[in-house]
Amino acid sequence: MTPQHTTRSTTSAAAPDRAVRATVHGYPRQGRNRELKKAVEGYWKGRVDADALRETAATLRRTHWQQLAEAGIGEVPTGDFSYYDHVLDTSVMVGAVPPRHRAAFAADALDGYFAMARGTQDVAPLEMTKWFDTNYHYLVPELGPDTEFTADSARQVAELGEALALGLNARPVLVGPVTYLLLAKPAPGVPADFQPITLLDRLLPVYAEVLADLRAAGAEWVQLDEPALVQDRTPAELGAAARTYRELGALAERPKLLVASYFDRLGEALAVLAKAPVDGLALDFTDRAAGNLADLAAVGGLPGKRLVAGVVNGRNVWINDHEASLATLGTLLGLAGSVDVSSSCSLLHVPLDVTAERDVDPQVRRWLAFARQKTAEITVLARGLAQGTDSIAAELAANRADLASRAHSPITHDPAVRARTAAVTDADGRRSQPYARRAVAQRAHLGLPLLPTTTIGSFPQTAELRTARADLRAGRLDEAGYERRIEAEIREVIAFQEKTGLDVLVHGEPERNDMVQYFAEQLTGYLATQHGWVQSYGTRYVRPPVLAGDISRPDPMTVRWTTYAQARTAKPVKGMLTGPVTMLAWSFVRDDQPLGDTARQVALALRDEVNDLEAAGTSVIQVDEPALRETLPLRAADHADYLAWATESFRLTTGGVRPDTQIHTHMCYAEFGDIVAAIEDLDADVISLEAARSHMRVADELAGAGYPREVGPGVWDIHSPRVPCADEAATLLRKALGAVPAERLWVNPDCGLKTRGWTETKASLEHLVEAAHRMRARLTTG
Ligand code: GLN
Ligand code: ZN
């Protein structure tokens, strides 16, 4: 007998046999050794032919299904695989190929597909943006009033056939029509106020056709993913969802329909879907979707329908709490016709297999579950739900022991860190003088000219630098040799900036592999993985570090390189750190304490670094927060809580410096009109922003909101290899001057230069400085 939790309803120890399916919404695509990346990139380079690429893909799919089946997943997903992106696949499925790509697509569907994804010499790709609040990027459908949809179910039908041929019980997964339209944007040339959702009537017959094809091909169930319904939706959008599932539900020739949502609670959309004539819902029951359980009870549950319960977190890396899940599942049994067990979302967002991590402390590894481990957890829970908890007694005991080892570990409970975070006061997050007085002190201290020029931090990460790092890792280069390489690079970067006439210099970040990983590797409590690849977009995979324990900084992290650079110039060198919010956003975060607590620990570690930089003579320190906007919660009701801890952690990082030390921050995205107040709350002295791409719209937004501080809206779009001429930079500068007075305007590029080459970097920065000098001369003479 397993002990029963007294405050929760649980499944009984020996329940009557229930039919419970174990399933997932999707699986990592890349393969153990990122075979998919290699094959696709090989195809682009002409080293792998189309047949070989298809063969690799088919083998990966087969391997993944077999892995799932062996782990006990009774119903496997199909159609979740993709050469590049599943939203792009959906555009192909509904015939939404933009006119500029049609010829290439007609000539060769695979090449046309990749042209839509990446563009060619002559045609631009589809725009790419983040999939909700994850770090996965999808290709944005381009639609307009003239878009005509046509059904192409071939890929979905073929992949279902592959799984059925293996004797598996398979469920095709599609992006649902409402989400597809809500994620789309007006095609180029279409008025910006065009709303793709108005195309719903044209799109639904195409989905009906695909569903009929899948039914004919043997699908009993088809899953339609509607994560867009977990965001705040207008009554009209909720009406569109209601109409969609009324119509699809009423089709004569159709498979059973499972409508899935994840990443947050469904809120008002839950009642809409619960009432719709569909056969089941898949809901997220993890903490981030808290509310779904009570809401489901409030709408009277799903009598007679299938509920797929996403109790195992599909987007974080921690082992599941089985007893908590069984309690949830037990409650759900009373609320639906049948209950199945699943991940909360596709496992696309987690690495494949933790057993590959041989360097991770075994003590910590037992707390981690990647995709393969999660499928085993789901199977255990399904068995427990079907046959009673006695049938999984051993697994429950092991799970309890693993959770206890985490809860009581000195790694997750460092008394020194705990004492320090507990002692934080409001005053720690407050500079000793208000901005207006600091600005005066900084002007006197730094003596900068009008329209000071600077860069965002990184200079080109050359192949030589990457090779040096690889050599260091492989033991071909010793530490001293590597450091000499970095020093040489810093000397070159400083000399170039001196010669070009920039005013606030940077050391160029040559020692950083990645702006988060570099710090994660030096902080205690942070963990780097060796094989923990997660798809970011297309063939780009990242290895997010893991915030595993309490965070502390044993030694300074950047002081050595910053002071090395400062010793080589009389101009101020800007210290450069990644801020706490971005550290969290691009890592796997702890799930055993509030995000705000983790942020505060990271902030205190970074605060030590900021203070050490100042003590070492650094007068300008930039704390980058490019992710501040992207981790904004999906629902507006949750924004205030998030922004409170996010801005507090930034202020805690920077609050300990003298008034005459200038704190910069940097953000790079075009839409941040909705967080201007939060940006002001950071209490930074100077902010640099991506603006060239959006033609200075951000400068207007900031000015419109009355932002009173110094601003550097980018005048060089560094995401393109184009070199802007001085006139072009001057035009953008003039535009910026329309919004920000000259005394508060900085001149800089949109973002860091690590992805640019030296040739374009040199030319572009020379032009940028020339534009600033011209404008400066004009402003001071007349
Ligand atoms: N300082 C960083 C760099 O220049 C900022 C990068 C970013 O904004 N993503 O590379
Ligand atoms: Zn940036």
Tab-separated table of C-alpha atoms and ligand atoms in Angstrom, residues 456-459 509 512 515 576-577 586 622 624 626 666-668 751-754, ligand 1:
chain	number	residue	atom	x	y	z
A	456	ILE	CA	25.996	46.915	-28.034
A	457	GLY	CA	28.840	44.712	-26.873
A	458	SER	CA	29.933	41.902	-29.138
A	459	PHE	CA	32.244	42.247	-32.107
A	509	GLU	CA	32.967	39.702	-25.873
A	512	ARG	CA	31.780	34.343	-24.781
A	515	MET	CA	25.544	35.389	-23.600
A	576	MET	CA	28.877	43.910	-20.224
A	577	LEU	CA	26.569	41.485	-18.419
A	586	TRP	CA	16.992	31.260	-21.965
A	622	GLN	CA	25.482	47.505	-19.489
A	624	ASP	CA	21.392	43.235	-21.308
A	626	PRO	CA	16.750	41.318	-24.610
A	666	HIS	CA	19.781	46.828	-24.066
A	667	MET	CA	16.708	45.222	-25.596
A	668	CYS	CA	16.090	44.035	-29.083
A	751	CYS	CA	22.261	44.892	-31.521
A	752	GLY	CA	25.564	43.085	-30.941
A	753	LEU	CA	27.847	42.405	-33.896
A	754	LYS	CA	28.789	38.795	-33.176
B	1	GLN	N1	25.778	42.394	-25.456
B	1	GLN	C1	25.199	41.423	-26.303
B	1	GLN	C2	25.901	41.436	-27.658
B	1	GLN	O1	26.293	42.468	-28.080
B	1	GLN	C3	23.719	41.655	-26.513
B	1	GLN	C4	23.090	40.577	-27.347
B	1	GLN	C5	21.586	40.639	-27.484
B	1	GLN	O2	20.984	41.660	-27.389
B	1	GLN	N2	20.959	39.537	-27.780
B	1	GLN	O3	26.058	40.442	-28.297
